[in-house]
């Protein structure tokens, strides 16, 4: 059966030696509960508009002082054509959650040990991100007048945010740092690379690379937001123990049978015949009579 890695190398259903699959109802309740805690926890960051814009100015000035590449240069690549901008906005709105859910579902069925590991890493990353959202409210660059960027989702669509940030409480547009779009996408790539053995598995790094291009080009996040997500993910990966990587199936080699030495003969060794003069007989005289006629 085809797999997300582009092949079937090293893929097999879960075995008891891998720890078995956790009960599905428990996992559904756990993942749903973690998501709701994060979603409603973001409400605590609402109502800090002044601090969010002040922090945005600090981040923007810090990036310019550190000579980060301008977010505007990435956005100009998208603005070459309206269809490209719409694709980027759709990717931002529609790929984030489905890709992560599909990733966890595939691991749950095929690699239960890696599923538990990935779920723990994502939970730790999301919890740390929630804490940072509350402590450091941050307006995205599309809201920052000094950035001079276009809110591509509002202008070209589709958009997942309301026109008025204060009224869009469930989305919380002032929680830009870190970028969980990038953090989750990077974990999806790392998780699939760690859980499979196919040589095509490294292509999964295109997912976080494309996500980074989209979140910056649509002016939803700064470069610093993605950097913060990568740092938090690195911390989570250090804390959560990594499961054993799957081993590629090895084709059995037929055993080599030893060659028995030749059986010893009971016949005595042949003695060369003697000539009349006492010398050994030649091969041509082997059939000559033993006596010489006079």
Short mmCIF file of C-alpha atoms in Angstrom, two decimals:
data_model
loop_
_atom_site.label_atom_id
_atom_site.label_comp_id
_atom_site.label_asym_id
_atom_site.label_seq_id
_atom_site.Cartn_x
_atom_site.Cartn_y
_atom_site.Cartn_z
CA UNK A 1 0.00 0.00 0.00
CA UNK A 2 1.29 3.46 -0.79
CA UNK A 3 2.53 5.57 2.10
CA UNK A 4 3.08 9.30 2.76
CA UNK A 5 6.75 8.77 2.03
CA UNK A 6 6.17 7.80 -1.58
CA UNK A 7 6.86 4.09 -1.14
CA UNK A 8 6.37 1.04 1.02
CA UNK A 9 9.95 0.61 2.17
CA UNK A 10 10.07 -0.16 5.89
CA UNK A 11 6.31 0.26 6.38
CA UNK A 12 4.27 -2.29 8.25
CA UNK A 13 1.29 -2.30 10.63
CA UNK A 14 1.89 -1.74 14.31
CA UNK A 15 3.18 -4.62 16.36
CA UNK A 16 3.00 -5.30 20.07
CA UNK A 17 6.76 -4.97 20.29
CA UNK A 18 6.31 -1.28 19.45
CA UNK A 19 4.10 -0.77 22.49
CA UNK A 20 0.72 -1.17 20.77
CA UNK A 21 -1.73 1.55 19.86
CA UNK A 22 -3.21 3.65 22.66
CA UNK A 23 -7.02 3.38 22.95
CA UNK A 24 -8.57 5.47 20.20
CA UNK A 25 -11.39 7.06 22.29
CA UNK A 26 -8.88 8.20 24.88
CA UNK A 27 -6.63 9.70 22.23
CA UNK A 28 -9.51 11.54 20.56
CA UNK A 29 -10.58 13.02 23.88
CA UNK A 30 -7.01 13.93 24.77
CA UNK A 31 -6.17 15.63 21.49
CA UNK A 32 -9.53 17.44 21.40
CA UNK A 33 -9.07 18.58 24.99
CA UNK A 34 -5.57 19.89 24.32
CA UNK A 35 -6.82 21.80 21.28
CA UNK A 36 -9.70 23.39 23.20
CA UNK A 37 -7.39 24.39 26.06
CA UNK A 38 -5.10 26.10 23.56
CA UNK A 39 -7.96 27.72 21.65
CA UNK A 40 -9.65 29.18 24.71
CA UNK A 41 -6.33 29.93 26.39
CA UNK A 42 -5.54 32.36 23.58
CA UNK A 43 -8.45 34.46 24.81
CA UNK A 44 -6.26 35.51 27.73
CA UNK A 45 -4.04 37.39 25.28
CA UNK A 46 -6.96 39.51 24.03
CA UNK A 47 -7.41 43.09 25.14
CA UNK A 48 -3.71 43.96 24.97
CA UNK A 49 -3.74 45.90 21.71
CA UNK A 50 -1.35 48.60 22.92
CA UNK A 51 1.24 46.07 24.09
CA UNK A 52 0.78 44.02 20.89
CA UNK A 53 1.66 46.97 18.63
CA UNK A 54 4.50 48.10 20.88
CA UNK A 55 6.01 44.62 20.71
CA UNK A 56 5.49 44.58 16.94
CA UNK A 57 7.55 47.76 16.59
CA UNK A 58 10.31 46.21 18.72
CA UNK A 59 10.39 43.02 16.64
CA UNK A 60 10.40 44.93 13.35
CA UNK A 61 13.23 47.23 14.48
CA UNK A 62 15.23 44.30 15.86
CA UNK A 63 14.98 42.42 12.56
CA UNK A 64 16.20 45.45 10.64
CA UNK A 65 19.08 45.95 13.10
CA UNK A 66 20.07 42.29 12.67
CA UNK A 67 19.79 42.64 8.86
CA UNK A 68 17.07 40.04 8.49
CA UNK A 69 15.73 39.76 4.93
CA UNK A 70 12.70 41.96 4.50
CA UNK A 71 9.29 40.30 4.68
CA UNK A 72 8.25 42.64 1.87
CA UNK A 73 10.65 40.98 -0.57
CA UNK A 74 8.87 37.64 -0.05
CA UNK A 75 5.46 39.25 -0.43
CA UNK A 76 6.46 40.82 -3.74
CA UNK A 77 6.99 37.32 -5.14
CA UNK A 78 3.36 36.51 -4.35
CA UNK A 79 1.99 39.77 -5.68
CA UNK A 80 3.16 39.00 -9.22
CA UNK A 81 -0.20 37.35 -9.86
CA UNK A 82 -3.54 37.28 -8.06
CA UNK A 83 -4.00 33.49 -8.49
CA UNK A 84 -0.69 32.90 -6.70
CA UNK A 85 -1.77 35.10 -3.79
CA UNK A 86 -5.07 33.25 -3.51
CA UNK A 87 -3.26 29.90 -3.47
CA UNK A 88 -0.99 31.15 -0.69
CA UNK A 89 -3.96 32.42 1.34
CA UNK A 90 -5.77 29.10 0.84
CA UNK A 91 -2.69 27.18 1.91
CA UNK A 92 -2.47 29.29 5.07
CA UNK A 93 -6.15 28.80 5.88
CA UNK A 94 -6.74 25.18 4.84
CA UNK A 95 -3.54 23.13 5.17
CA UNK A 96 -2.42 23.82 8.74
CA UNK A 97 -4.87 21.68 10.74
CA UNK A 98 -5.71 18.95 8.17
CA UNK A 99 -2.02 18.20 7.53
CA UNK A 100 -1.30 17.85 11.24
CA UNK A 101 -4.38 15.66 11.84
CA UNK A 102 -3.48 13.43 8.88
CA UNK A 103 0.07 13.16 10.21
CA UNK A 104 -1.10 12.03 13.66
CA UNK A 105 -3.69 9.64 12.20
CA UNK A 106 -1.10 7.96 9.97
CA UNK A 107 1.36 7.58 12.82
CA UNK A 108 -1.38 6.18 15.06
CA UNK A 109 -2.06 3.40 12.57
CA UNK A 110 1.45 2.69 11.31
CA UNK A 111 3.85 3.85 14.02
CA UNK A 112 2.12 3.99 17.42
CA UNK A 113 5.37 4.64 19.32
CA UNK A 114 6.16 7.58 17.04
CA UNK A 115 2.56 8.74 17.36
CA UNK A 116 2.86 9.02 21.14
CA UNK A 117 6.21 10.76 20.77
CA UNK A 118 4.88 13.25 18.20
CA UNK A 119 1.73 13.95 20.18
CA UNK A 120 3.79 14.74 23.27
CA UNK A 121 6.16 16.99 21.33
CA UNK A 122 3.27 18.87 19.70
CA UNK A 123 1.51 19.26 23.06
CA UNK A 124 4.65 20.65 24.68
CA UNK A 125 5.30 22.97 21.74
CA UNK A 126 1.72 24.24 21.74
CA UNK A 127 1.72 24.76 25.52
CA UNK A 128 4.93 26.78 25.35
CA UNK A 129 3.52 28.78 22.46
CA UNK A 130 0.37 29.53 24.44
CA UNK A 131 2.45 30.84 27.32
CA UNK A 132 4.39 33.09 24.94
CA UNK A 133 1.16 34.32 23.33
CA UNK A 134 -0.08 35.40 26.75
CA UNK A 135 3.18 36.91 27.94
CA UNK A 136 4.15 38.63 24.68
CA UNK A 137 1.09 39.71 22.65
CA UNK A 138 2.25 40.62 19.17
CA UNK A 139 0.48 42.23 16.23
CA UNK A 140 1.29 40.57 12.88
CA UNK A 141 3.20 42.54 10.24
CA UNK A 142 0.05 42.98 8.11
CA UNK A 143 -1.26 45.26 10.90
CA UNK A 144 1.96 47.24 11.31
CA UNK A 145 1.81 50.49 9.38
CA UNK A 146 5.59 50.96 9.35
CA UNK A 147 6.03 47.58 7.60
CA UNK A 148 4.13 48.72 4.53
CA UNK A 149 2.84 45.21 3.81
CA UNK A 150 -0.45 44.14 2.23
CA UNK A 151 -3.00 42.11 4.16
CA UNK A 152 -3.31 39.60 1.32
CA UNK A 153 -6.08 37.57 2.95
CA UNK A 154 -8.32 40.61 3.40
CA UNK A 155 -7.59 42.08 -0.05
CA UNK A 156 -7.57 38.93 -2.20
CA UNK A 157 -9.12 36.26 0.07
CA UNK A 158 -9.80 33.81 1.47
CA UNK A 159 -9.35 35.01 5.04
CA UNK A 160 -9.73 33.21 8.36
CA UNK A 161 -9.73 36.42 10.39
CA UNK A 162 -12.40 38.99 11.01
CA UNK A 163 -12.08 42.54 9.76
CA UNK A 164 -12.02 43.85 13.33
CA UNK A 165 -9.34 42.14 15.48
CA UNK A 166 -11.08 42.92 18.76
CA UNK A 167 -14.28 41.19 17.59
CA UNK A 168 -12.45 38.12 16.34
CA UNK A 169 -11.69 36.80 19.81
CA UNK A 170 -11.45 33.11 18.96
CA UNK A 171 -8.73 33.69 16.37
CA UNK A 172 -6.78 36.20 18.50
CA UNK A 173 -4.86 38.04 15.83
CA UNK A 174 -2.43 39.40 18.42
CA UNK A 175 -0.81 35.98 18.99
CA UNK A 176 1.74 36.09 16.18
CA UNK A 177 4.75 34.79 18.11
CA UNK A 178 5.58 31.98 17.78
CA UNK A 179 4.17 30.80 14.46
CA UNK A 180 2.48 27.47 15.13
CA UNK A 181 1.84 27.19 11.41
CA UNK A 182 5.58 26.82 10.95
CA UNK A 183 6.23 24.92 14.19
CA UNK A 184 3.63 22.24 13.47
CA UNK A 185 4.72 21.93 9.84
CA UNK A 186 8.33 21.45 10.93
CA UNK A 187 7.28 18.75 13.41
CA UNK A 188 5.27 16.96 10.71
CA UNK A 189 8.39 16.78 8.56
CA UNK A 190 10.66 15.70 11.43
CA UNK A 191 8.12 13.10 12.59
CA UNK A 192 7.78 11.50 9.17
CA UNK A 193 11.53 11.50 8.61
CA UNK A 194 12.06 9.82 11.98
CA UNK A 195 9.27 7.27 11.54
CA UNK A 196 10.11 6.00 8.04
CA UNK A 197 13.06 4.65 6.13
CA UNK A 198 12.17 5.58 2.56
CA UNK A 199 14.87 7.62 0.77
CA UNK A 200 12.07 10.00 -0.30
CA UNK A 201 11.27 10.94 3.29
CA UNK A 202 13.55 14.02 3.16
CA UNK A 203 11.17 15.63 0.69
CA UNK A 204 8.85 16.27 3.63
CA UNK A 205 11.09 19.24 4.50
CA UNK A 206 9.37 21.05 1.65
CA UNK A 207 6.27 21.30 3.84
CA UNK A 208 7.80 23.60 6.49
CA UNK A 209 9.77 25.46 3.80
CA UNK A 210 6.59 26.21 1.86
CA UNK A 211 4.74 27.07 5.06
CA UNK A 212 7.47 29.56 6.00
CA UNK A 213 7.21 31.17 2.57
CA UNK A 214 3.42 31.44 2.92
CA UNK A 215 3.22 32.81 6.47
CA UNK A 216 5.83 35.48 5.72
CA UNK A 217 4.58 36.31 2.22
CA UNK A 218 1.01 36.79 3.38
CA UNK A 219 2.27 39.11 6.17
CA UNK A 220 0.80 36.95 8.92
CA UNK A 221 4.15 36.39 10.64
CA UNK A 222 7.63 37.84 11.01
CA UNK A 223 10.79 35.83 10.43
CA UNK A 224 11.25 36.00 14.22
CA UNK A 225 7.94 34.17 14.76
CA UNK A 226 9.21 31.18 12.80
CA UNK A 227 12.57 31.32 14.58
CA UNK A 228 10.83 31.30 17.96
CA UNK A 229 8.74 28.29 16.91
CA UNK A 230 11.88 26.40 15.82
CA UNK A 231 13.59 27.11 19.16
CA UNK A 232 10.57 25.92 21.15
CA UNK A 233 10.32 22.80 19.00
CA UNK A 234 14.00 22.06 19.55
CA UNK A 235 13.44 22.32 23.30
CA UNK A 236 10.46 19.94 23.11
CA UNK A 237 12.47 17.43 21.07
CA UNK A 238 15.22 17.49 23.69
CA UNK A 239 12.76 16.87 26.53
CA UNK A 240 10.63 14.09 24.99
CA UNK A 241 12.52 10.78 24.49
CA UNK A 242 12.78 9.70 20.87
CA UNK A 243 11.44 6.22 19.97
CA UNK A 244 13.52 3.65 18.14
CA UNK A 245 13.65 4.21 14.38
CA UNK A 246 12.13 1.50 12.19
CA UNK A 247 14.53 -0.90 10.53
CA UNK A 248 14.33 -1.49 6.81
CA UNK A 249 13.38 -5.08 5.98
CA UNK A 250 16.38 -7.24 5.12
CA UNK A 251 16.03 -9.98 2.53
CA UNK A 252 17.14 -13.32 4.04
CA UNK A 253 20.32 -14.79 2.58
CA UNK A 254 20.38 -18.52 1.77
CA UNK A 255 22.94 -20.38 3.93
CA UNK A 256 26.09 -21.57 2.20
CA UNK A 257 26.55 -25.32 2.47
CA UNK A 258 30.12 -26.41 3.24
CA UNK A 259 31.81 -28.53 0.58
CA UNK A 260 32.81 -31.96 1.97
CA UNK A 261 36.40 -33.13 1.23
CA UNK A 262 36.72 -36.15 -1.10
CA UNK A 263 36.47 -39.55 0.61
CA UNK A 264 39.83 -41.35 1.03
CA UNK A 265 40.42 -44.37 -1.30
CA UNK A 266 41.28 -47.86 0.08
CA UNK A 267 43.38 -48.78 -2.99
CA UNK A 268 47.17 -48.59 -2.54
CA UNK A 269 49.00 -45.87 -4.45
CA UNK A 270 50.09 -46.86 -7.97
CA UNK A 271 53.76 -47.85 -8.39
CA UNK A 272 55.46 -46.96 -11.70
CA UNK A 273 56.60 -49.96 -13.75
CA UNK A 274 60.32 -50.61 -14.27
CA UNK A 275 62.08 -50.99 -17.59
CA UNK A 276 64.39 -53.90 -18.26
CA UNK A 277 67.28 -51.62 -17.49
CA UNK A 278 65.82 -50.67 -14.18
CA UNK A 279 64.46 -47.22 -15.17
CA UNK A 280 60.85 -46.26 -14.96
CA UNK A 281 58.69 -47.14 -17.91
CA UNK A 282 57.51 -44.35 -20.09
CA UNK A 283 53.90 -43.74 -20.90
CA UNK A 284 54.42 -45.08 -24.37
CA UNK A 285 55.86 -48.38 -23.12
CA UNK A 286 53.11 -49.08 -20.61
CA UNK A 287 51.61 -51.74 -22.91
CA UNK A 288 54.98 -53.39 -23.83
CA UNK A 289 55.54 -57.04 -22.82
CA UNK A 290 57.37 -57.58 -19.58
CA UNK A 291 59.98 -59.84 -21.24
CA UNK A 292 62.20 -58.95 -24.17
CA UNK A 293 62.57 -61.64 -26.80
CA UNK A 294 66.11 -62.53 -27.68
#
